[in-house]
Amino acid sequence: SQTIHQWPATLVQPVGSPLSLECTVEGTSNPNLYWYRQAAGRGLQLLFYSVGIGQISSEVPQNLSASRPQDRQFILSSKKLLLSDSGFYLCAWSSGVAGNTIYFGEGSWLTVV
Amino acid sequence: DAKTTQPTSMDCAEGRAANLPCNHSTISGNEYVYWYRQIHSQGPQYIIHGLKNNETNEMASLIITEDRKSSTLILPHATLRDTAVYYCIVRLRGSSTDSWGKFQFGAGTQVVVTP
């Protein structure tokens, strides 16, 4: 069966410090990968998605970037964090088949202080 | 994607069935109905989805009305661990990859299961 993992689960970072959140998927090949952010009490906002290695699409301009160095690995990064980057970040995957279902990771809580 | 309307909250007694309604009156013939739930501080969990026929899996049952303008998610025997926010989503069949970002999970229904 397919599984998705992301880490770290929680982190507290000072303003201006770098960020790296990592996500891996197991049990499938060539998945579509996504990074979402969820503000407290609100819905999910898509940040990035990828349909293949090295292929990244950004939905909103921001202080973050994403990379996909391997087929089942997706990384969310920042060179200098802002206070507004605080939030709950979710990695997700779906198959490349139309009409597919999306599955989410456990989430990462980021607090920028 | 069609818009959905769900009650803000509902309570359910442990061991009883929980029936969660969702209205999607503008749904088109090619749109699926999906249900997810999110337990506090965790990622959303897929529950079930369907097009026009009723569906059942190990977690829940999905009842879609004949005109497809509404649906009901049924948790047959609610437990305390079913306390979560439940989201009803409609998504166009055959949507492109990025379409998972083109709808919002919205507010959902806060379900509280009590002993």
Coordinates of N, CA and C in Angstrom, one line a residue:
Chain A
S1 N 0.8 -1.2 0.0 CA 0.0 0.0 0.0 C 0.9 1.3 0.0
Q2 N 0.3 2.4 -0.4 CA 1.0 3.6 -0.5 C 1.0 4.3 0.9
T3 N 2.1 5.0 1.2 CA 2.2 5.8 2.4 C 2.9 7.1 2.1
I4 N 2.6 8.1 2.9 CA 3.3 9.4 2.7 C 3.8 9.8 4.1
H5 N 5.0 10.3 4.1 CA 5.5 10.8 5.4 C 6.1 12.2 5.2
Q6 N 6.0 13.1 6.1 CA 6.6 14.3 6.1 C 7.2 14.6 7.4
W7 N 8.3 15.4 7.4 CA 9.0 15.8 8.7 C 9.8 17.0 8.5
P8 N 10.1 17.8 9.6 CA 9.7 17.4 11.0 C 8.2 17.7 11.2
A9 N 7.7 17.1 12.3 CA 6.3 17.3 12.6 C 6.0 18.7 13.2
T10 N 7.0 19.2 14.0 CA 6.9 20.6 14.5 C 8.2 21.2 14.5
L11 N 8.3 22.5 14.3 CA 9.5 23.2 14.4 C 9.3 24.7 14.7
V12 N 10.2 25.3 15.5 CA 10.1 26.7 15.8 C 11.4 27.3 15.3
Q13 N 11.3 28.3 14.4 CA 12.4 28.9 13.7 C 12.4 30.4 13.9
P14 N 13.6 31.0 14.1 CA 13.6 32.5 14.2 C 13.5 33.1 12.8
V15 N 13.0 34.3 12.8 CA 12.8 35.1 11.6 C 14.2 35.2 10.9
G16 N 14.2 35.0 9.6 CA 15.4 35.1 8.8 C 16.2 33.8 8.7
S17 N 15.8 32.8 9.4 CA 16.5 31.5 9.3 C 15.9 30.7 8.1
P18 N 16.7 29.7 7.6 CA 16.2 28.9 6.5 C 15.2 27.8 7.0
L19 N 14.5 27.2 6.0 CA 13.5 26.2 6.3 C 13.7 25.1 5.3
S20 N 13.5 23.9 5.8 CA 13.5 22.7 4.9 C 12.5 21.7 5.5
L21 N 11.4 21.5 4.8 CA 10.4 20.4 5.1 C 10.5 19.4 4.0
E22 N 10.5 18.1 4.5 CA 10.7 17.0 3.5 C 9.5 16.1 3.5
C23 N 9.2 15.5 2.3 CA 8.1 14.6 2.2 C 8.5 13.5 1.3
T24 N 8.2 12.3 1.6 CA 8.4 11.2 0.8 C 7.2 10.3 0.6
V25 N 7.0 9.7 -0.5 CA 5.9 8.8 -0.8 C 6.5 7.4 -1.1
E26 N 5.8 6.4 -0.6 CA 6.3 5.0 -0.8 C 5.1 4.2 -1.4
G27 N 5.5 3.2 -2.2 CA 4.5 2.3 -2.7 C 3.8 2.7 -4.0
T28 N 4.4 3.7 -4.6 CA 3.8 4.2 -5.9 C 5.0 4.8 -6.7
S29 N 4.8 4.9 -8.0 CA 5.8 5.6 -8.8 C 5.2 6.7 -9.6
N30 N 6.0 7.7 -9.8 CA 5.6 8.9 -10.6 C 4.3 9.6 -10.0
P31 N 4.3 9.8 -8.7 CA 3.1 10.4 -8.2 C 3.1 11.9 -8.5
N32 N 1.9 12.5 -8.4 CA 1.8 14.0 -8.4 C 2.0 14.4 -6.9
L33 N 2.7 15.4 -6.7 CA 3.0 15.8 -5.3 C 2.6 17.2 -5.1
Y34 N 2.2 17.5 -3.9 CA 1.7 18.9 -3.6 C 2.2 19.3 -2.2
W35 N 2.3 20.6 -2.1 CA 2.5 21.3 -0.8 C 1.3 22.3 -0.6
Y36 N 0.7 22.1 0.6 CA -0.4 23.0 1.0 C 0.0 23.7 2.3
R37 N -0.7 24.9 2.5 CA -0.6 25.5 3.8 C -2.0 25.7 4.3
Q38 N -2.2 25.5 5.6 CA -3.5 25.7 6.2 C -3.3 26.7 7.4
A39 N -4.0 27.9 7.2 CA -4.0 28.8 8.3 C -5.0 28.4 9.4
A40 N -4.8 28.8 10.6 CA -5.7 28.3 11.7 C -7.2 28.6 11.4
G41 N -8.0 27.5 11.5 CA -9.4 27.6 11.3 C -9.8 27.9 9.8
R42 N -8.9 27.7 8.9 CA -9.3 28.0 7.5 C -9.0 26.8 6.6
G43 N -9.4 26.9 5.3 CA -9.1 25.8 4.4 C -7.7 25.7 3.9
L44 N -7.5 24.8 3.0 CA -6.1 24.6 2.5 C -5.8 25.4 1.3
Q45 N -4.6 26.0 1.2 CA -4.2 26.7 0.1 C -3.0 26.0 -0.6
L46 N -3.2 25.7 -1.9 CA -2.1 25.0 -2.6 C -1.0 26.0 -2.8
L47 N 0.2 25.5 -2.5 CA 1.4 26.3 -2.7 C 2.2 25.9 -3.9
F48 N 2.5 24.6 -4.0 CA 3.2 24.1 -5.1 C 2.7 22.7 -5.5
Y49 N 2.9 22.3 -6.8 CA 2.6 21.0 -7.1 C 3.6 20.5 -8.2
S50 N 3.8 19.2 -8.3 CA 4.8 18.7 -9.2 C 4.2 17.4 -9.9
V51 N 4.4 17.3 -11.2 CA 4.0 16.1 -11.9 C 5.2 15.2 -12.3
G52 N 6.4 15.7 -12.0 CA 7.6 14.8 -12.2 C 8.8 15.4 -11.7
I53 N 9.9 14.7 -11.7 CA 11.2 15.2 -11.2 C 11.6 16.5 -11.9
G54 N 11.9 17.4 -11.0 CA 12.4 18.7 -11.5 C 11.3 19.6 -12.0
Q55 N 10.0 19.2 -12.0 CA 8.9 20.0 -12.6 C 8.1 20.5 -11.4
I56 N 8.2 21.8 -11.2 CA 7.5 22.5 -10.1 C 6.6 23.6 -10.6
S57 N 5.4 23.6 -10.2 CA 4.5 24.7 -10.5 C 4.1 25.4 -9.2
S58 N 4.1 26.7 -9.3 CA 3.8 27.5 -8.1 C 2.4 28.2 -8.3
E59 N 1.6 28.1 -7.3 CA 0.3 28.6 -7.3 C 0.2 30.1 -6.8
V60 N 1.1 30.4 -5.9 CA 1.0 31.8 -5.3 C 2.5 32.2 -5.1
P61 N 2.7 33.5 -5.4 CA 4.0 34.1 -5.1 C 4.3 34.2 -3.6
Q62 N 5.5 33.8 -3.2 CA 5.7 33.8 -1.8 C 7.2 33.7 -1.5
N63 N 7.4 33.5 -0.2 CA 8.8 33.5 0.3 C 9.3 32.0 0.3
L64 N 8.6 31.1 -0.3 CA 8.9 29.7 -0.3 C 9.3 29.2 -1.7
S65 N 10.0 28.0 -1.7 CA 10.3 27.4 -2.9 C 10.1 25.9 -2.7
A66 N 10.0 25.1 -3.8 CA 9.9 23.7 -3.7 C 10.8 23.0 -4.7
S67 N 11.2 21.8 -4.4 CA 12.1 21.0 -5.3 C 11.7 19.6 -5.2
R68 N 11.9 18.9 -6.3 CA 11.7 17.5 -6.4 C 12.9 16.8 -7.0
P69 N 13.8 16.5 -6.1 CA 15.1 15.9 -6.6 C 15.0 14.4 -7.0
Q70 N 14.0 13.7 -6.4 CA 13.7 12.3 -6.8 C 12.2 12.1 -7.0
D71 N 11.9 11.0 -7.6 CA 10.5 10.7 -8.0 C 9.5 10.8 -6.9
R72 N 9.9 10.4 -5.7 CA 9.0 10.3 -4.6 C 9.4 11.2 -3.4
Q73 N 10.1 12.2 -3.7 CA 10.6 13.2 -2.7 C 10.3 14.6 -3.1
F74 N 9.7 15.3 -2.1 CA 9.3 16.7 -2.4 C 9.7 17.5 -1.2
I75 N 10.4 18.6 -1.5 CA 11.0 19.4 -0.4 C 10.5 20.9 -0.5
L76 N 10.1 21.4 0.6 CA 9.6 22.8 0.7 C 10.7 23.6 1.5
S77 N 11.2 24.7 0.9 CA 12.3 25.4 1.4 C 12.0 26.9 1.5
S78 N 12.8 27.5 2.3 CA 12.9 29.0 2.3 C 14.3 29.4 2.7
K79 N 14.8 30.5 2.1 CA 16.1 31.0 2.5 C 16.1 31.8 3.8
K80 N 15.0 32.6 3.9 CA 14.8 33.5 5.0 C 13.4 33.5 5.4
L81 N 13.0 32.9 6.6 CA 11.7 32.9 7.0 C 11.1 34.2 7.5
L82 N 9.8 34.4 7.2 CA 9.1 35.6 7.7 C 8.1 35.1 8.8
L83 N 7.7 36.1 9.6 CA 6.7 35.7 10.6 C 5.4 35.1 9.9
S84 N 5.1 35.7 8.8 CA 3.8 35.3 8.1 C 3.9 33.9 7.5
D85 N 5.1 33.3 7.5 CA 5.3 31.9 7.1 C 4.8 30.8 8.1
S86 N 4.5 31.3 9.3 CA 4.0 30.4 10.3 C 2.7 29.7 9.8
G87 N 2.5 28.4 10.1 CA 1.3 27.7 9.7 C 1.5 26.2 9.7
F88 N 0.5 25.6 9.3 CA 0.4 24.1 9.2 C 0.6 23.7 7.7
Y89 N 1.7 23.0 7.5 CA 2.1 22.7 6.1 C 1.8 21.2 5.8
L90 N 1.2 20.9 4.7 CA 0.8 19.6 4.4 C 1.3 19.2 3.0
C91 N 1.9 18.0 3.0 CA 2.4 17.4 1.7 C 1.3 16.4 1.3
A92 N 1.1 16.2 0.1 CA 0.0 15.3 -0.4 C 0.5 14.7 -1.7
W93 N -0.2 13.6 -2.1 CA 0.1 12.9 -3.3 C -1.2 12.4 -4.0
S94 N -1.1 12.3 -5.3 CA -2.2 11.7 -6.0 C -1.6 10.9 -7.2
S95 N -2.3 10.0 -7.7 CA -1.8 9.2 -8.9 C -1.9 10.1 -10.1
G96 N -1.3 9.7 -11.2 CA -1.4 10.5 -12.4 C -2.6 10.2 -13.2
V97 N -3.6 9.5 -12.7 CA -4.8 9.1 -13.4 C -5.8 10.2 -13.2
A98 N -6.5 10.6 -14.2 CA -7.6 11.6 -14.1 C -8.7 11.0 -13.2
G99 N -9.3 11.9 -12.4 CA -10.3 11.5 -11.5 C -9.8 10.8 -10.3
N100 N -8.5 11.1 -10.0 CA -7.8 10.4 -8.9 C -8.2 11.0 -7.5
T101 N -7.8 10.4 -6.5 CA -8.0 10.8 -5.1 C -6.6 11.4 -4.5
I102 N -6.7 12.4 -3.7 CA -5.5 12.9 -3.1 C -5.4 12.5 -1.7
Y103 N -4.2 12.2 -1.2 CA -3.9 11.7 0.1 C -2.9 12.6 0.8
F104 N -3.1 12.9 2.0 CA -2.3 13.9 2.7 C -1.3 13.2 3.7
G105 N -0.2 13.9 4.0 CA 0.7 13.5 5.1 C 0.2 14.0 6.4
E106 N 1.0 13.8 7.4 CA 0.6 14.1 8.8 C 0.6 15.6 9.1
G107 N 1.4 16.3 8.3 CA 1.4 17.8 8.5 C 2.6 18.2 9.3
S108 N 3.1 19.4 9.1 CA 4.2 20.0 9.9 C 3.8 21.4 10.4
W109 N 3.9 21.5 11.7 CA 3.6 22.8 12.3 C 4.9 23.7 12.3
L110 N 4.8 24.8 11.7 CA 5.9 25.8 11.7 C 5.5 27.0 12.4
T111 N 6.3 27.4 13.4 CA 6.2 28.6 14.1 C 7.4 29.5 13.9
V112 N 7.3 30.6 13.3 CA 8.4 31.5 13.1 C 8.3 32.6 14.2
V113 N 9.4 32.8 15.0 CA 9.4 33.7 16.1 C 10.4 34.8 15.9
Chain B
D1 N -15.6 23.9 -10.2 CA -16.2 22.9 -9.3 C -17.4 23.4 -8.6
A2 N -18.4 22.6 -8.3 CA -19.6 23.0 -7.7 C -19.3 23.4 -6.2
K3 N -20.1 24.3 -5.7 CA -20.0 24.7 -4.3 C -20.8 23.7 -3.5
T4 N -20.3 23.5 -2.2 CA -21.0 22.7 -1.3 C -21.4 23.4 -0.1
T5 N -22.5 23.0 0.6 CA -23.0 23.6 1.8 C -23.2 22.5 2.8
Q6 N -22.6 22.7 4.0 CA -22.6 21.8 5.1 C -23.0 22.5 6.4
P7 N -23.7 21.8 7.3 CA -23.9 22.4 8.6 C -22.6 22.7 9.3
T8 N -22.6 23.7 10.1 CA -21.4 24.1 10.8 C -20.9 23.1 11.8
S9 N -21.9 22.5 12.5 CA -21.5 21.5 13.6 C -22.7 20.6 13.8
M10 N -22.3 19.4 14.4 CA -23.3 18.5 14.9 C -22.7 17.6 15.9
D11 N -23.6 17.1 16.9 CA -23.2 16.2 17.9 C -23.7 14.8 17.6
C12 N -23.0 13.8 18.1 CA -23.5 12.5 17.9 C -23.1 11.7 19.1
A13 N -24.0 10.8 19.6 CA -23.7 9.9 20.7 C -22.8 8.7 20.3
E14 N -21.9 8.4 21.1 CA -21.0 7.3 20.8 C -21.9 6.0 20.6
G15 N -21.5 5.3 19.5 CA -22.2 4.0 19.2 C -23.4 4.2 18.3
R16 N -23.9 5.4 18.2 CA -25.0 5.7 17.2 C -24.5 6.1 15.9
A17 N -25.3 6.0 14.9 CA -25.0 6.4 13.5 C -24.9 7.9 13.4
A18 N -23.9 8.4 12.7 CA -23.8 9.9 12.4 C -24.1 10.1 11.0
N19 N -25.1 10.9 10.7 CA -25.5 11.2 9.3 C -25.1 12.7 9.0
L20 N -24.2 12.9 8.1 CA -23.7 14.2 7.8 C -24.2 14.6 6.4
P21 N -25.0 15.7 6.4 CA -25.5 16.1 5.1 C -24.6 17.0 4.3
C22 N -24.8 17.1 3.0 CA -24.1 18.0 2.2 C -24.9 18.4 1.0
N23 N -25.1 19.6 0.8 CA -25.9 20.1 -0.4 C -24.9 20.6 -1.5
H24 N -25.1 20.1 -2.7 CA -24.3 20.5 -3.9 C -25.3 20.6 -5.0
S25 N -26.2 21.6 -5.0 CA -27.3 21.7 -5.9 C -26.8 22.1 -7.3
T26 N -25.6 22.6 -7.5 CA -25.1 23.0 -8.8 C -24.2 22.0 -9.4
I27 N -24.1 20.8 -8.8 CA -23.2 19.7 -9.3 C -23.6 19.4 -10.7
S28 N -22.5 19.1 -11.5 CA -22.7 18.7 -12.9 C -22.6 17.1 -13.0
G29 N -23.0 16.6 -14.1 CA -23.0 15.2 -14.3 C -21.7 14.5 -14.2
N30 N -20.6 15.2 -14.4 CA -19.3 14.7 -14.3 C -18.5 15.0 -13.1
E31 N -19.2 15.4 -12.1 CA -18.5 15.8 -10.8 C -18.7 14.7 -9.8
Y32 N -17.6 14.3 -9.2 CA -17.6 13.4 -8.1 C -17.9 14.1 -6.8
V33 N -18.4 13.4 -5.8 CA -18.5 13.9 -4.4 C -17.5 13.2 -3.6
Y34 N -16.6 13.9 -2.9 CA -15.6 13.4 -2.1 C -15.9 13.8 -0.6
W35 N -15.5 12.9 0.3 CA -15.5 13.3 1.7 C -14.2 13.0 2.3
Y36 N -13.7 14.0 3.1 CA -12.5 13.9 3.9 C -12.9 14.3 5.3
R37 N -12.0 14.0 6.2 CA -12.1 14.5 7.6 C -10.7 14.9 8.1
Q38 N -10.7 15.8 9.0 CA -9.5 16.3 9.6 C -9.6 16.3 11.1
I39 N -8.9 15.5 11.7 CA -8.7 15.5 13.2 C -7.7 16.6 13.5
H40 N -8.0 17.3 14.6 CA -7.2 18.4 15.0 C -5.7 18.1 15.0
S41 N -5.0 19.0 14.3 CA -3.5 19.0 14.1 C -3.0 17.8 13.3
Q42 N -3.9 17.3 12.5 CA -3.5 16.2 11.6 C -3.8 16.6 10.1
G43 N -3.3 15.9 9.2 CA -3.6 16.1 7.8 C -5.0 15.5 7.5
P44 N -5.7 16.1 6.5 CA -7.0 15.5 6.1 C -6.9 14.0 5.7
Q45 N -7.9 13.3 6.0 CA -8.0 11.9 5.8 C -9.1 11.6 4.8
Y46 N -8.7 10.9 3.7 CA -9.7 10.5 2.7 C -10.7 9.5 3.3
I47 N -12.0 9.7 3.1 CA -13.0 8.8 3.6 C -13.6 7.9 2.5
I48 N -14.2 8.6 1.5 CA -15.0 7.9 0.5 C -15.3 8.9 -0.7
H49 N -15.6 8.4 -1.8 CA -16.1 9.3 -2.9 C -17.1 8.5 -3.8
G50 N -17.9 9.2 -4.5 CA -18.8 8.6 -5.4 C -19.3 9.5 -6.5
L51 N -19.9 8.9 -7.5 CA -20.4 9.7 -8.7 C -21.9 9.8 -8.6
K52 N -22.6 8.6 -8.7 CA -24.0 8.6 -8.6 C -24.6 7.5 -7.8
N53 N -23.9 6.4 -7.7 CA -24.4 5.3 -6.9 C -23.9 5.4 -5.5
N54 N -24.7 4.8 -4.6 CA -24.3 4.8 -3.2 C -23.0 3.9 -3.1
E55 N -22.1 4.4 -2.2 CA -20.9 3.7 -1.9 C -20.7 3.3 -0.5
T56 N -20.0 2.2 -0.2 CA -19.7 1.8 1.2 C -18.3 1.3 1.2
N57 N -17.5 1.7 2.3 CA -16.2 1.1 2.5 C -16.1 0.8 4.0
E58 N -14.9 0.5 4.5 CA -14.8 0.1 5.9 C -15.0 1.3 6.8
M59 N -14.9 2.5 6.3 CA -15.1 3.7 7.2 C -16.5 4.2 7.2
A60 N -17.1 4.2 6.1 CA -18.4 4.9 6.0 C -19.2 4.5 4.8
S61 N -20.4 5.1 4.7 CA -21.3 4.9 3.5 C -21.6 6.3 3.0
L62 N -21.7 6.3 1.7 CA -22.1 7.6 1.0 C -23.4 7.4 0.3
I63 N -24.4 8.2 0.6 CA -25.7 8.1 0.0 C -25.9 9.4 -0.9
I64 N -26.0 9.2 -2.2 CA -26.2 10.3 -3.1 C -27.6 10.3 -3.6
T65 N -28.3 11.4 -3.5 CA -29.7 11.4 -4.0 C -29.8 11.2 -5.5
E66 N -31.0 10.8 -5.9 CA -31.1 10.5 -7.4 C -30.8 11.7 -8.3
D67 N -31.2 12.9 -7.8 CA -30.9 14.1 -8.6 C -29.5 14.6 -8.4
R68 N -28.7 14.0 -7.5 CA -27.3 14.3 -7.1 C -27.1 15.7 -6.5
K69 N -28.2 16.3 -6.1 CA -28.0 17.6 -5.5 C -27.7 17.6 -4.1
S70 N -27.7 16.5 -3.5 CA -27.2 16.4 -2.1 C -26.7 15.0 -1.8
S71 N -26.0 14.9 -0.7 CA -25.5 13.5 -0.3 C -25.4 13.5 1.2
T72 N -25.3 12.3 1.7 CA -25.1 12.1 3.2 C -24.0 11.1 3.4
L73 N -23.1 11.5 4.3 CA -22.1 10.6 4.7 C -22.6 9.9 6.0
I74 N -22.5 8.6 6.1 CA -23.0 7.9 7.3 C -21.8 7.2 7.9
L75 N -21.6 7.5 9.2 CA -20.7 6.8 10.0 C -21.5 5.8 10.8
P76 N -21.5 4.5 10.6 CA -22.5 3.6 11.1 C -22.5 3.5 12.7
H77 N -21.3 3.5 13.3 CA -21.2 3.4 14.7 C -20.2 4.4 15.2
A78 N -20.6 5.6 15.5 CA -19.6 6.6 15.8 C -18.8 6.3 17.1
T79 N -17.5 6.6 17.0 CA -16.7 6.4 18.2 C -16.1 7.8 18.5
L80 N -15.5 7.9 19.7 CA -14.9 9.2 20.1 C -13.8 9.6 19.2
R81 N -13.2 8.6 18.5 CA -12.1 9.0 17.6 C -12.6 9.5 16.3
D82 N -13.9 9.5 16.1 CA -14.5 10.1 14.9 C -14.8 11.6 15.0
T83 N -14.5 12.1 16.2 CA -14.6 13.6 16.4 C -13.6 14.3 15.5
A84 N -14.1 15.1 14.6 CA -13.2 15.7 13.6 C -14.1 16.7 12.8
V85 N -13.4 17.5 11.9 CA -14.1 18.3 10.9 C -14.2 17.5 9.6
Y86 N -15.5 17.4 9.1 CA -15.7 16.6 7.9 C -16.0 17.5 6.7
Y87 N -15.3 17.3 5.6 CA -15.4 18.1 4.5 C -16.1 17.4 3.3
C88 N -17.0 18.0 2.7 CA -17.7 17.5 1.5 C -17.1 18.3 0.3
I89 N -16.7 17.7 -0.7 CA -16.1 18.3 -1.9 C -16.6 17.8 -3.1
V90 N -16.8 18.6 -4.1 CA -17.1 18.0 -5.5 C -16.0 18.4 -6.4
R91 N -15.7 17.4 -7.2 CA -14.5 17.6 -8.1 C -14.8 17.0 -9.5
L92 N -14.5 17.8 -10.5 CA -14.8 17.4 -11.8 C -14.0 16.1 -12.2
R93 N -14.7 15.1 -12.7 CA -14.1 13.9 -13.2 C -13.1 14.2 -14.3
G94 N -11.9 13.7 -14.3 CA -11.0 13.9 -15.3 C -10.2 15.3 -15.2
S95 N -10.3 15.9 -14.0 CA -9.7 17.1 -13.8 C -8.1 17.0 -13.9
S96 N -7.5 18.1 -14.3 CA -6.1 18.1 -14.4 C -5.4 18.0 -13.0
T97 N -4.1 17.8 -13.0 CA -3.4 17.6 -11.8 C -3.6 18.8 -10.8
D98 N -3.5 20.0 -11.4 CA -3.5 21.2 -10.5 C -4.9 21.4 -10.0
S99 N -5.9 20.7 -10.4 CA -7.3 21.0 -9.9 C -7.5 20.7 -8.5
W100 N -6.6 19.9 -7.9 CA -6.7 19.6 -6.4 C -6.4 20.9 -5.7
G101 N -5.9 21.9 -6.3 CA -5.6 23.2 -5.6 C -6.7 24.2 -6.0
K102 N -7.6 23.9 -6.9 CA -8.5 24.9 -7.3 C -9.8 24.8 -6.6
F103 N -9.9 24.1 -5.5 CA -11.1 24.2 -4.7 C -10.6 24.3 -3.2
Q104 N -11.4 24.9 -2.4 CA -11.1 25.0 -1.0 C -11.8 24.0 -0.2
F105 N -11.2 23.5 0.8 CA -11.8 22.6 1.7 C -12.9 23.3 2.5
G106 N -12.9 24.6 2.6 CA -13.9 25.3 3.3 C -14.0 25.0 4.8
A107 N -15.1 25.3 5.4 CA -15.3 25.2 6.8 C -15.6 23.8 7.3
G108 N -16.4 23.0 6.5 CA -16.8 21.7 6.8 C -17.8 21.7 8.0
T109 N -18.0 20.4 8.5 CA -18.9 20.2 9.6 C -18.0 19.7 10.8
Q110 N -18.1 20.4 11.9 CA -17.4 19.9 13.1 C -18.3 18.9 13.8
V111 N -17.9 17.7 13.8 CA -18.6 16.6 14.5 C -18.0 16.3 15.8
V112 N -18.8 16.3 16.8 CA -18.3 16.0 18.2 C -19.1 14.7 18.6
V113 N -18.4 13.7 18.9 CA -19.0 12.4 19.4 C -18.8 12.4 20.9
T114 N -19.9 12.2 21.6 CA -19.9 12.3 23.0 C -20.2 10.9 23.6
P115 N -19.6 10.7 24.8 CA -19.8 9.3 25.4 C -21.3 9.1 25.8

